[in-house]
Amino acid sequence: MDRVTQLLSQMTLHQKIGQLVQYNANLFIRTSADITGPQAQLGLSNEDLAVSSSVLNFSCAKEVIAIQDAHLRDDPLKIPMVFMMDVIHGYRTIYPIPLGLACSFDPQLAEDCSVMAAKEASADGVQVTFTPMVDYVRDARWGRVMETAGEEPIVTSAMAKAQIKGFQGENMADPERLATCVKHYAGYGGAEAGRDYNLVELSMRELREYYLPAYKACIDAGAPLLMPSFNSLNGVPSVANSLLMKQILKDEWNFDGVVISDYNAIGELLSHGIAADAKEAAKLAFENGCDIEMCSSTYFHHIPQLLEEGAITMEQLDAAVARVLRLKEKLGLFEDPYHGADPEKAEKLFLCPEHRQVVRRAAAESAVLLKNEQVLPFPKDTKTVAVIGPFATEHGIKGFWSCQGRDEDTTTVAQGVENLLGADRVLTARGCGCLWDDTDISGIQEAVELAKKADRVILCLGEPQNYSGEGNCRTDLKLPGVQELLAQQVIAANANTVAVVFGGRPLDLSGLDAVAPAILYMWFPGTEGGNAAADLIFGLRNPCGKLTMSFPRSVGQCPIYYNHPNTGRPHWTAEYKHRGYASDYIDCATLPLYSFGHGLSYTTFEYSDLSVSSQELAENGTIQVRVQVKNTGDRAGKEVVQLYSRDPVASVVRPVQQLVDFRKISLEPGESQWVEFTVTEQMLRFWNMQDQHMTEPGEIRFMVGYADHFLLTQSINRI
Ligand code: GLC
């Protein structure tokens, strides 16, 4: 009899339910018999806690070991607890927010970052991370856009699979690895009006075409946990949504891992108005396959009665408990309940030179050079540089979901420039604030004077890191406060200015774009952000990031995305010229300010000879598409070669452009390289009105370049 079967035969009902709950650690650090704090409202008894077997968002090797020791001492069955945490873009050494890292178009880099984060987190007692988050998103107003990889499922899937590989490795029992949890299933990024937790209404076609693929990719890549999302999808919250939880997740995808609710998401079924009481909430969640209840107490309080009433069976309960126990087995917790937790090792790893190097490279490769009119790179012998703006000396550039990262560990832009040039060549001024109600302009004049004195200016602007992330949505995407006014006056004083912008989302930079000759978007770059910015500004590194999400000209364009249909009255313009009776606006151009796939380099690349291996592609067939790329500039550079397709006529409207594949290459000055893509017919399939995934006979076009800006096109025939 295997261990899981053996344990199930010995466990009481209460012990079984204890495997299906997760609470914050303050409950388990029992300094007294009384339970205080928010969990008191959960009505949990000490007996409940004694069998509770999973801990949320707690780590610190010494404490984790103490909690695990106390638990195992008291548990007659010696079933280890499992410790889970949001290690989203670094544990203590922080790399760019996921939306930034995606712009590197470098899955290997994402894997390297995840390996580093897993080492730090596992040493400090974490065993499972609630990563990757693969929600598909088209609306920059939504705060959690910073956690996503943007508006293209192919990029999201590639980056997520790399994270799973990096975090889990070949064996998640490895003391330097973590188990992963794909989230938030499903459609969370489609929240109406970009307002977090708001309803999501999607057709099956939209759901299958854009919102579901990345979750499936993660399950196929071996993510052993999945977290349903808070939102209602087409009227039913995900954790109680049988279409998502049964028909797709279990029947179509055969997911046999652990499903863990989001924080109190089962309790929220009452707020949604789907459950009349906690017992009904427990029933809905459990019967839809939610194994672990996070931070609500409906399972403890109502599963016994639901069993008595026959609403759920002991067989179903045992199956859920078995899934959790098997996860613990996969993690090797029965052999090593600490999973490599080691206080001394953790301290040595935190912020060590190797880890700083990884995140510095990631910060540089995630940055996107949006504009550069002969301003960058600055010469390294620049005599005096003014670093101006609310982010000039701001440590808060590590991002919202930065786990155990600390602002004080983060290098500011001013420090990065000083590290490169020496403090005597760097002047700083704040100029103004960065909060949405910062109207004080009294600091602008001092900044202008400094700009006049300096040879070059680095203008550091942005939105605060807590203006994005969970629950932090905006109705206005502009630079908060009077930053645009600061930019206008500083740039008027010194044209040799680069605007370095920090943000957790695509911001509306139309005002800045109108005055700034150069714009470098850093996202929230993490611990080494300031050094990475200096590396890029002074040319030690050549920018190579490409946008994975469209930048709107105005919040009024949201949701705006590259893979849009043509409409019956197309009018896709970069310049505002309202046509009337067309799909456009009275007061704004229709194309984004910066398109998906856009990003400049300090060198230039030339594309030529786009060719296909055949003019015809049959069902289940394969075709080779290749293009030659040449570095026509005077410095080495990396280029993300992007292959798009268009299906101009089909049984449903198709996007005017759709990424098929991408390849990141490095070229020395003057060097050429053939880039070859293997395109299968399956890669070009779409979902039709009959819920079928297929292609249809007819023309298919291939394009290279980036969204809205193609350089070469080739057509073939799907026969
Ligand atoms: C949060 C988030 C989820 C996170 C969980 C645990 O509310 O929605 O992404 O993993 O709670 O912290």
XYZ file of C-alpha atoms and ligand atoms in Angstrom:
731
model
C 0.000 0.000 0.000
C 1.549 3.357 -0.990
C 2.015 6.124 1.543
C -0.957 8.227 0.393
C -3.356 5.288 0.556
C -1.912 4.314 3.913
C -2.375 7.809 5.318
C -5.915 8.132 3.999
C -6.831 4.913 5.789
C -5.536 6.362 9.061
C -6.772 9.960 8.847
C -9.790 11.272 10.696
C -12.248 13.479 8.805
C -10.856 16.493 10.659
C -7.304 15.609 9.636
C -8.420 15.203 6.020
C -10.020 18.644 5.972
C -6.816 20.002 7.517
C -5.017 19.084 4.269
C -7.512 21.212 2.312
C -6.972 24.582 3.994
C -4.270 27.273 3.981
C -3.859 30.090 6.480
C -1.500 32.889 7.294
C 1.414 31.985 9.512
C 0.444 34.182 12.426
C -1.974 31.401 13.327
C 0.740 28.822 13.635
C 3.228 30.804 15.654
C 1.261 29.934 18.753
C 2.435 32.250 21.493
C -0.757 31.631 23.449
C -3.817 29.423 23.314
C -5.876 32.348 22.086
C -6.199 33.067 18.406
C -6.111 36.788 17.673
C -6.154 38.969 14.599
C -8.114 38.537 11.379
C -8.194 34.775 11.642
C -10.261 35.106 14.798
C -13.133 36.044 12.524
C -12.661 32.724 10.755
C -13.869 30.948 13.862
C -11.031 28.444 13.810
C -10.309 26.380 16.894
C -6.914 25.287 18.118
C -7.906 21.786 17.012
C -8.514 23.151 13.508
C -5.098 24.746 13.497
C -3.447 21.617 14.828
C -4.417 19.759 11.640
C -4.084 22.706 9.211
C -1.339 21.764 6.856
C -0.485 24.664 4.574
C 0.917 28.134 5.283
C 0.495 31.264 3.186
C 3.055 33.969 2.463
C 5.387 33.215 5.279
C 9.083 32.615 5.085
C 12.202 32.990 7.158
C 14.137 29.772 7.376
C 14.472 29.740 11.137
C 10.757 30.369 11.741
C 9.634 27.941 9.032
C 11.737 25.214 10.606
C 10.252 26.045 14.017
C 6.667 25.913 12.764
C 7.292 22.666 10.882
C 9.005 21.135 13.917
C 6.130 22.085 16.226
C 3.600 20.753 13.768
C 5.344 17.418 13.196
C 5.870 16.972 16.907
C 2.118 17.257 17.535
C 0.848 15.479 14.410
C 0.442 11.753 15.075
C 0.582 11.025 11.339
C 3.687 13.236 10.823
C 2.265 14.853 7.657
C 4.488 17.878 6.906
C 3.047 21.340 6.286
C 3.672 23.038 2.945
C 4.736 26.700 2.735
C 3.539 28.735 -0.247
C 4.388 32.332 -1.229
C 4.143 34.857 -4.044
C 7.660 34.801 -5.432
C 6.656 36.745 -8.549
C 9.762 38.504 -9.841
C 12.411 37.696 -7.299
C 12.564 36.812 -3.624
C 15.084 39.222 -2.026
C 17.138 40.053 -5.141
C 14.476 41.492 -7.412
C 14.293 41.407 -11.212
C 11.917 43.397 -13.445
C 8.164 43.050 -13.100
C 6.860 40.293 -15.418
C 5.474 42.778 -17.967
C 8.968 44.239 -18.199
C 10.786 40.911 -18.323
C 8.469 39.800 -21.144
C 9.792 42.712 -23.221
C 13.185 40.997 -23.239
C 11.550 38.348 -25.445
C 14.110 36.072 -23.781
C 12.705 32.902 -22.179
C 16.202 31.807 -21.188
C 16.612 35.021 -19.219
C 13.270 34.373 -17.511
C 14.488 30.893 -16.629
C 17.768 32.243 -15.254
C 15.887 34.725 -13.083
C 13.543 32.014 -11.819
C 16.469 29.721 -10.930
C 17.981 32.535 -8.905
C 14.698 33.340 -7.152
C 14.075 29.686 -6.367
C 17.482 29.368 -4.704
C 16.863 32.347 -2.424
C 13.259 31.465 -1.614
C 13.825 27.759 -0.948
C 16.781 28.529 1.319
C 14.452 30.792 3.271
C 11.737 28.158 3.662
C 9.434 28.649 0.670
C 8.336 25.422 -1.085
C 5.671 26.602 -3.576
C 5.399 29.875 -5.473
C 2.161 31.333 -6.834
C 3.815 31.917 -10.197
C 3.536 32.137 -13.219
C 0.663 34.546 -13.548
C -0.452 34.239 -17.182
C -3.585 36.325 -17.358
C -4.177 37.736 -20.818
C -4.649 41.499 -20.796
C -5.554 44.337 -23.145
C -6.375 47.139 -20.724
C -3.604 49.185 -19.115
C -6.004 50.608 -16.541
C -5.959 47.246 -14.717
C -3.399 47.272 -11.913
C -2.322 43.666 -12.323
C -1.160 44.256 -15.887
C 2.296 44.543 -14.280
C 2.192 40.849 -13.405
C 1.297 39.737 -16.924
C 3.364 39.292 -20.091
C 0.964 41.460 -22.107
C -1.326 41.058 -25.098
C 0.139 38.090 -26.978
C -0.493 34.508 -25.737
C 2.588 33.146 -27.565
C 4.896 35.438 -25.583
C 3.025 34.796 -22.334
C 3.266 31.035 -22.837
C 6.959 31.115 -23.727
C 7.890 33.231 -20.701
C 5.692 31.166 -18.366
C 7.108 27.814 -19.499
C 10.595 29.197 -18.917
C 9.647 30.293 -15.398
C 8.232 26.848 -14.602
C 11.441 25.249 -15.855
C 13.534 27.654 -13.813
C 11.557 27.352 -10.591
C 10.905 23.585 -10.723
C 13.843 22.172 -12.647
C 13.599 18.446 -13.393
C 12.655 17.563 -9.791
C 10.818 19.920 -7.454
C 12.089 17.892 -4.472
C 15.469 19.500 -5.217
C 16.114 21.700 -2.161
C 16.902 24.649 -4.469
C 13.659 24.441 -6.436
C 10.018 25.363 -5.863
C 6.743 23.982 -7.141
C 4.801 26.440 -9.287
C 1.161 27.448 -9.370
C -0.353 28.842 -12.567
C -2.859 31.646 -12.023
C -5.438 33.236 -12.187
C -7.660 30.853 -14.062
C -9.378 32.327 -16.044
C -9.969 35.544 -17.852
C -9.049 37.776 -14.872
C -7.267 40.247 -17.164
C -10.487 40.896 -19.041
C -12.030 42.771 -16.088
C -14.566 45.244 -17.433
C -13.326 48.862 -17.397
C -9.931 47.663 -16.233
C -11.259 47.576 -12.690
C -9.832 44.796 -10.558
C -12.152 41.958 -9.467
C -14.801 43.272 -11.892
C -16.924 40.997 -14.077
C -15.548 39.351 -17.191
C -17.781 38.568 -20.137
C -16.080 36.667 -22.957
C -17.282 34.616 -25.876
C -15.987 31.063 -26.025
C -14.012 32.137 -29.095
C -12.250 34.975 -27.305
C -11.668 32.767 -24.299
C -10.143 29.947 -26.306
C -8.279 32.155 -28.772
C -6.587 34.533 -26.338
C -7.343 33.938 -22.666
C -6.914 30.173 -22.188
C -3.802 29.112 -24.185
C -1.193 30.191 -21.634
C -2.860 28.319 -18.749
C -2.885 25.192 -20.898
C 0.757 25.748 -21.804
C 1.649 25.878 -18.094
C -0.269 22.705 -17.305
C 1.480 20.961 -20.214
C 4.785 22.295 -18.843
C 4.101 20.579 -15.523
C 2.761 23.223 -13.157
C 1.401 21.068 -10.285
C -0.961 23.710 -8.905
C -3.556 26.052 -10.397
C -5.378 28.985 -8.834
C -8.831 30.035 -10.049
C -9.418 33.766 -10.339
C -11.561 36.080 -8.244
C -13.675 37.308 -11.147
C -16.963 36.027 -12.419
C -16.649 34.680 -15.962
C -19.872 34.986 -17.955
C -21.809 35.251 -14.715
C -20.154 32.654 -12.472
C -17.028 33.234 -10.329
C -14.196 31.012 -11.508
C -13.893 28.874 -8.382
C -17.536 27.792 -8.817
C -17.556 27.844 -12.628
C -18.124 24.338 -13.974
C -17.240 25.338 -17.560
C -13.763 26.342 -16.401
C -13.206 23.964 -13.509
C -14.730 20.790 -14.916
C -15.414 20.901 -18.652
C -12.143 22.577 -19.653
C -9.687 21.997 -16.807
C -10.545 18.380 -16.017
C -12.411 16.903 -18.996
C -10.517 18.622 -21.831
C -7.121 19.247 -20.245
C -7.024 16.312 -17.741
C -5.423 18.465 -15.057
C -4.712 16.213 -12.048
C -2.770 18.649 -9.894
C -3.904 20.683 -6.904
C -6.424 23.504 -7.285
C -6.026 26.173 -4.594
C -8.495 29.031 -4.226
C -7.376 32.609 -4.234
C -7.404 34.496 -0.932
C -10.929 34.067 0.570
C -12.289 33.586 -2.955
C -14.632 30.883 -1.646
C -15.889 33.254 1.044
C -16.395 35.874 -1.667
C -19.026 33.689 -3.347
C -21.424 35.239 -0.828
C -20.466 38.763 -1.965
C -20.858 37.725 -5.585
C -24.340 36.584 -4.660
C -23.703 33.069 -5.922
C -23.917 31.415 -2.483
C -26.556 32.191 0.118
C -24.285 31.053 2.947
C -20.864 29.594 3.726
C -22.129 26.035 3.445
C -23.339 26.624 -0.102
C -20.044 28.330 -0.922
C -18.116 25.301 0.342
C -20.311 22.976 -1.699
C -19.956 25.015 -4.912
C -16.184 25.286 -4.604
C -15.570 21.687 -3.595
C -17.861 20.135 -6.189
C -16.105 22.237 -8.839
C -12.765 20.820 -7.866
C -11.224 23.380 -5.526
C -8.930 21.288 -3.331
C -7.409 23.864 -0.947
C -9.378 26.725 0.601
C -7.123 29.744 1.122
C -7.908 31.982 4.093
C -11.579 31.284 4.559
C -13.083 28.597 6.767
C -16.046 27.129 4.918
C -14.403 23.720 4.515
C -13.738 23.203 8.239
C -17.189 24.410 9.172
C -19.304 22.721 6.491
C -17.662 19.737 4.800
C -18.727 17.346 7.615
C -22.362 18.309 7.124
C -22.108 18.201 3.318
C -20.772 14.654 3.667
C -23.602 13.677 5.996
C -26.131 15.078 3.534
C -24.458 13.234 0.656
C -23.784 16.498 -1.171
C -20.186 15.334 -1.451
C -18.799 11.821 -0.987
C -15.895 10.538 1.098
C -14.405 9.251 -2.169
C -14.364 12.809 -3.552
C -12.867 14.092 -0.310
C -10.174 11.412 -0.313
C -9.332 12.254 -3.938
C -8.766 15.896 -3.011
C -6.656 14.998 0.019
C -4.670 12.542 -2.098
C -3.815 15.298 -4.591
C -2.428 17.455 -1.772
C -0.476 14.577 -0.240
C 0.979 13.682 -3.625
C 2.127 17.284 -4.054
C 3.926 16.996 -0.721
C 5.483 13.760 -1.903
C 6.650 15.389 -5.156
C 8.230 18.128 -3.038
C 10.010 15.458 -0.984
C 8.579 16.888 2.226
C 8.101 13.513 3.872
C 11.861 12.980 3.541
C 12.960 16.614 4.074
C 10.150 18.653 5.667
C 12.342 21.752 5.525
C 12.956 21.391 1.767
C 16.418 22.882 2.056
C 15.542 25.732 4.430
C 18.863 27.001 5.801
C 19.224 30.426 7.451
C 22.960 30.771 6.814
C 22.653 29.706 3.183
C 19.804 32.158 2.637
C 21.772 35.095 4.004
C 24.729 34.269 1.762
C 22.509 34.131 -1.325
C 20.567 37.341 -0.767
C 21.908 40.141 -3.005
C 25.115 38.189 -3.716
C 27.178 39.460 -6.702
C 26.019 36.642 -9.002
C 22.361 37.379 -8.253
C 22.860 41.122 -8.683
C 24.463 40.363 -12.032
C 21.482 38.307 -13.201
C 18.953 40.979 -12.268
C 21.088 43.775 -13.705
C 21.169 41.981 -17.055
C 17.423 41.350 -16.815
C 16.722 45.006 -16.043
C 18.780 46.108 -19.047
C 17.224 43.589 -21.462
C 13.694 44.424 -20.289
C 14.057 48.145 -20.876
C 12.516 49.462 -24.109
C 14.020 52.379 -25.996
C 10.820 54.001 -27.255
C 12.381 57.022 -28.915
C 15.886 58.273 -29.655
C 16.539 61.307 -31.841
C 20.353 61.216 -31.778
C 20.523 61.742 -28.007
C 21.564 58.317 -26.737
C 23.977 56.865 -25.862
C 25.586 59.587 -23.801
C 29.383 59.716 -24.181
C 31.106 58.146 -21.181
C 33.303 61.244 -20.931
C 30.295 63.513 -20.401
C 31.585 66.053 -17.906
C 28.402 66.892 -16.002
C 25.143 64.988 -15.909
C 22.010 66.265 -14.211
C 19.737 63.528 -12.921
C 16.402 65.223 -12.431
C 12.863 64.231 -11.483
C 10.893 62.392 -8.805
C 12.616 59.116 -9.717
C 16.145 60.499 -9.835
C 16.989 59.282 -6.329
C 13.940 57.049 -5.834
C 14.586 53.612 -4.369
C 11.000 52.522 -4.959
C 11.636 51.009 -8.394
C 11.456 47.301 -7.571
C 7.751 46.903 -8.312
C 4.578 46.026 -6.411
C 4.881 42.230 -5.981
C 8.472 42.174 -4.829
C 8.221 39.574 -2.072
C 11.052 40.110 0.424
C 12.746 42.734 -1.730
C 13.585 45.998 0.042
C 13.602 49.471 -1.436
C 16.834 50.241 0.398
C 18.578 47.415 -1.482
C 17.710 49.046 -4.805
C 20.162 51.184 -6.745
C 18.674 54.504 -7.830
C 19.350 56.082 -11.221
C 21.520 58.765 -9.604
C 23.549 56.083 -7.808
C 23.881 54.110 -11.039
C 25.256 57.138 -12.860
C 27.559 57.999 -9.963
C 28.835 54.405 -9.924
C 29.766 54.899 -13.568
C 30.996 58.484 -13.719
C 31.818 59.356 -10.119
C 29.693 61.492 -7.815
C 31.541 64.678 -8.729
C 30.083 64.645 -12.239
C 26.471 64.100 -11.174
C 23.975 66.771 -10.099
C 20.485 65.909 -8.857
C 17.183 67.724 -8.388
C 13.716 66.344 -7.747
C 11.760 69.012 -9.599
C 8.330 67.778 -8.577
C 6.407 64.901 -7.025
C 4.941 61.842 -8.742
C 1.586 61.423 -7.005
C -1.597 62.086 -8.933
C -2.442 65.062 -6.681
C 1.090 66.518 -6.574
C 0.469 70.013 -7.981
C 3.456 71.792 -6.420
C 5.578 73.365 -9.181
C 7.937 75.251 -6.884
C 10.809 72.829 -7.516
C 10.749 73.107 -11.293
C 12.848 76.262 -11.571
C 15.734 74.724 -9.603
C 15.596 71.720 -11.913
C 15.642 73.955 -14.977
C 18.680 75.819 -13.679
C 20.481 72.532 -13.092
C 19.592 71.358 -16.612
C 21.114 74.519 -18.044
C 24.359 73.908 -16.190
C 24.717 70.264 -17.160
C 26.055 68.814 -20.392
C 23.415 66.111 -20.455
C 20.208 65.455 -18.556
C 18.586 62.242 -17.379
C 14.965 63.058 -16.557
C 13.520 60.350 -14.302
C 9.735 60.208 -14.367
C 6.970 57.694 -13.772
C 4.090 56.441 -11.655
C 4.733 55.201 -8.097
C 5.225 51.429 -7.824
C 2.026 51.135 -5.764
C -0.043 52.650 -8.571
C -0.047 49.199 -10.189
C -0.394 45.704 -8.767
C -3.398 44.067 -7.166
C -6.285 46.442 -6.587
C -4.324 49.431 -7.961
C -6.195 50.482 -11.118
C -6.142 53.902 -12.750
C -8.641 55.889 -14.820
C -5.891 58.218 -16.054
C -2.692 56.788 -17.554
C -0.720 60.014 -17.743
C 2.414 60.727 -15.728
C 0.899 61.727 -12.375
C 1.118 65.284 -11.067
C 3.028 67.989 -12.964
C 5.737 65.742 -14.441
C 4.824 66.674 -18.008
C 5.302 70.350 -17.143
C 8.679 69.506 -15.588
C 9.639 67.652 -18.778
C 8.608 70.534 -21.017
C 10.683 73.046 -19.083
C 13.755 70.887 -18.493
C 13.931 69.780 -22.136
C 13.471 73.355 -23.295
C 16.491 74.204 -21.118
C 18.653 71.355 -22.410
C 17.785 69.351 -25.523
C 20.374 66.718 -24.618
C 17.862 65.025 -22.371
C 16.674 61.442 -22.116
C 13.448 60.740 -20.261
C 13.785 57.539 -18.234
C 10.293 56.361 -17.262
C 9.241 53.914 -14.544
C 5.816 52.294 -14.662
C 3.891 49.097 -14.012
C 1.798 49.433 -17.148
C 1.723 51.119 -20.538
C 1.366 54.796 -19.608
C -0.081 57.525 -21.800
C 3.195 59.190 -22.818
C 1.724 61.310 -25.601
C 2.535 64.535 -23.716
C 6.102 63.422 -23.019
C 6.569 62.117 -26.558
C 5.686 65.591 -27.864
C 8.713 67.159 -26.143
C 11.279 64.448 -25.329
C 13.898 63.570 -27.945
C 14.587 60.244 -26.225
C 12.498 57.992 -24.009
C 13.764 54.868 -22.227
C 11.055 52.804 -20.497
C 12.443 50.890 -17.525
C 9.199 49.376 -16.146
C 10.017 48.602 -12.521
C 13.453 47.097 -13.041
C 14.190 45.775 -9.563
C 17.243 45.811 -7.335
C 19.771 46.792 -9.999
C 17.508 49.245 -11.802
C 19.752 52.287 -11.401
C 22.882 50.501 -12.574
C 21.026 49.001 -15.536
C 19.696 52.416 -16.520
C 23.229 53.844 -16.424
C 24.563 50.892 -18.450
C 22.012 51.643 -21.150
C 22.248 55.432 -21.119
C 26.024 55.406 -21.471
C 26.080 52.592 -23.993
C 27.693 49.848 -21.924
C 24.639 47.882 -22.939
C 22.624 48.318 -26.116
C 18.832 48.437 -25.545
C 17.000 45.456 -27.080
C 13.593 45.317 -25.373
C 10.413 45.184 -27.489
C 6.933 46.028 -26.230
C 4.602 43.147 -25.461
C 1.722 45.526 -24.874
C 0.462 48.508 -26.885
C 0.999 51.974 -25.426
C -2.169 54.064 -25.837
C -2.241 57.698 -26.896
C -5.036 58.182 -24.437
C -6.787 56.138 -21.773
C -9.834 56.626 -23.948
C -8.414 54.101 -26.393
C -8.367 51.320 -23.758
C -8.653 48.448 -24.303
C -6.230 48.757 -27.223
C -4.227 45.849 -28.631
C -2.305 44.902 -31.773
C -4.179 41.724 -32.767
C -7.407 43.539 -33.594
C -9.792 42.874 -36.499
C -10.055 45.307 -39.407
C -13.750 46.231 -38.917
C -16.034 47.161 -41.806
C -14.796 50.756 -41.677
C -11.071 50.543 -41.042
C -9.179 53.735 -40.316
C -5.911 52.838 -38.654
C -3.970 56.057 -38.480
C -0.969 57.215 -36.499
C -1.798 60.840 -37.216
C -5.075 62.225 -35.976
C -7.331 62.827 -38.986
C -10.924 62.024 -38.265
C -12.657 60.750 -41.382
C -16.248 60.538 -40.261
C -18.316 57.362 -40.568
C -15.121 55.344 -39.952
C -13.895 53.273 -37.051
C -11.928 56.116 -35.488
C -12.250 59.011 -33.033
C -13.151 62.668 -33.338
C -10.197 63.610 -31.113
C -7.464 60.986 -31.334
C -5.614 58.798 -33.826
C -6.528 55.128 -33.751
C -3.156 53.388 -33.721
C -1.324 53.190 -30.388
C 1.441 55.677 -29.611
C 3.898 52.755 -29.552
C 2.907 49.419 -31.058
C 3.351 45.872 -29.883
C 6.849 44.691 -30.832
C 8.325 48.195 -30.951
C 11.717 48.893 -29.429
C 14.811 50.732 -30.710
C 18.502 49.889 -30.565
C 21.704 51.945 -30.830
C 22.387 50.089 -34.040
C 20.178 49.433 -37.073
C 18.984 46.203 -38.635
C 18.056 45.529 -42.243
C 15.656 42.761 -43.259
C 15.811 41.138 -46.690
C 14.816 38.061 -48.706
C 11.769 36.928 -46.777
C 11.012 33.559 -48.373
C 8.902 30.431 -47.862
C 9.837 26.812 -48.534
C 6.554 26.240 -50.355
C 3.689 28.256 -51.724
C 1.225 25.757 -50.258
C 0.421 24.550 -46.768
C -1.859 21.576 -46.212
C -3.664 20.553 -43.039
C -1.099 19.277 -40.485
C 1.579 20.472 -42.892
C 4.746 22.452 -42.116
C 6.455 25.281 -43.937
C 9.799 27.011 -43.437
C 9.806 30.788 -43.450
C 13.131 32.554 -43.444
C 14.472 36.058 -43.595
C 17.919 37.584 -43.636
C 18.785 40.138 -40.975
C 21.843 42.365 -41.133
C 23.327 44.657 -38.506
C 23.889 47.786 -40.598
C 25.093 49.929 -37.694
C 28.428 50.405 -35.973
C 27.845 48.497 -32.769
C 26.785 45.030 -31.742
C 23.136 44.585 -30.927
C 20.352 42.135 -30.212
C 17.262 42.024 -32.385
C 13.975 40.256 -31.746
C 12.973 38.937 -35.154
C 9.183 38.774 -35.164
C 7.171 36.703 -37.632
C 3.518 37.669 -38.032
C 0.692 36.292 -40.102
C -2.607 37.487 -41.428
C -5.528 35.387 -42.600
C -7.318 37.974 -44.750
C -10.481 35.958 -45.416
C -11.988 33.386 -43.016
C -15.316 32.244 -41.605
C -14.801 34.614 -38.647
C -13.088 38.015 -38.629
C -9.382 37.574 -38.053
C -6.788 40.010 -36.672
C -4.967 42.250 -39.122
C -1.768 40.877 -37.638
C -0.883 38.045 -35.298
C 2.496 36.983 -33.946
C 3.427 33.466 -35.121
C 6.889 33.162 -33.587
C 9.910 35.174 -32.523
C 13.678 34.706 -32.294
C 16.151 36.885 -30.435
C 19.525 37.107 -32.182
C 22.817 38.922 -31.579
C 24.696 40.488 -34.477
C 28.069 42.179 -34.647
C 28.342 45.309 -36.817
C 28.021 44.292 -40.482
C 27.078 40.717 -39.608
C 24.143 39.018 -41.379
C 22.158 35.988 -40.273
C 19.430 33.883 -41.824
C 16.602 33.408 -39.334
C 14.404 30.414 -40.098
C 10.990 29.703 -38.584
C 9.269 26.330 -38.785
C 5.593 27.114 -39.102
C 3.103 24.300 -38.690
C -0.483 24.493 -39.837
C -1.478 24.019 -36.197
C 0.282 27.283 -35.258
C -2.039 29.162 -37.619
C -5.277 27.652 -36.359
C -8.130 29.703 -34.902
C -11.409 28.941 -33.167
C -14.465 29.175 -35.411
C -18.137 29.628 -34.565
C -18.552 25.872 -34.120
C -15.932 25.743 -31.329
C -13.494 24.031 -33.708
C -9.773 24.826 -33.804
C -8.724 24.817 -37.431
C -7.491 26.715 -40.475
C -9.396 27.115 -43.721
C -8.296 27.058 -47.361
C -7.174 30.413 -48.745
C -4.403 32.980 -48.633
C -2.181 33.378 -45.580
C 0.284 36.230 -45.409
C 3.566 36.263 -43.488
C 5.114 39.546 -42.411
C 8.280 40.594 -40.611
C 8.940 43.816 -38.724
C 6.662 44.741 -35.831
C 2.966 45.429 -35.369
C 1.616 48.148 -37.690
C 5.130 48.491 -39.164
C 5.927 45.613 -41.487
C 8.992 45.557 -43.685
C 8.426 42.491 -45.882
C 5.435 40.290 -46.740
C 5.058 36.894 -48.360
C 1.812 35.072 -49.208
C 1.115 31.343 -49.367
C -1.977 29.255 -49.937
C -3.561 27.052 -47.297
C -4.827 24.275 -49.585
C -3.792 37.473 -3.754
C -3.648 37.332 -5.241
C -2.948 36.074 -5.665
C -1.976 35.618 -4.599
C -2.789 35.256 -3.376
C -1.894 34.816 -2.211
O -5.023 38.079 -3.443
O -4.825 37.439 -6.023
O -2.293 36.360 -6.901
O -1.246 34.485 -5.067
O -3.615 36.325 -2.933
O -1.112 35.897 -1.787
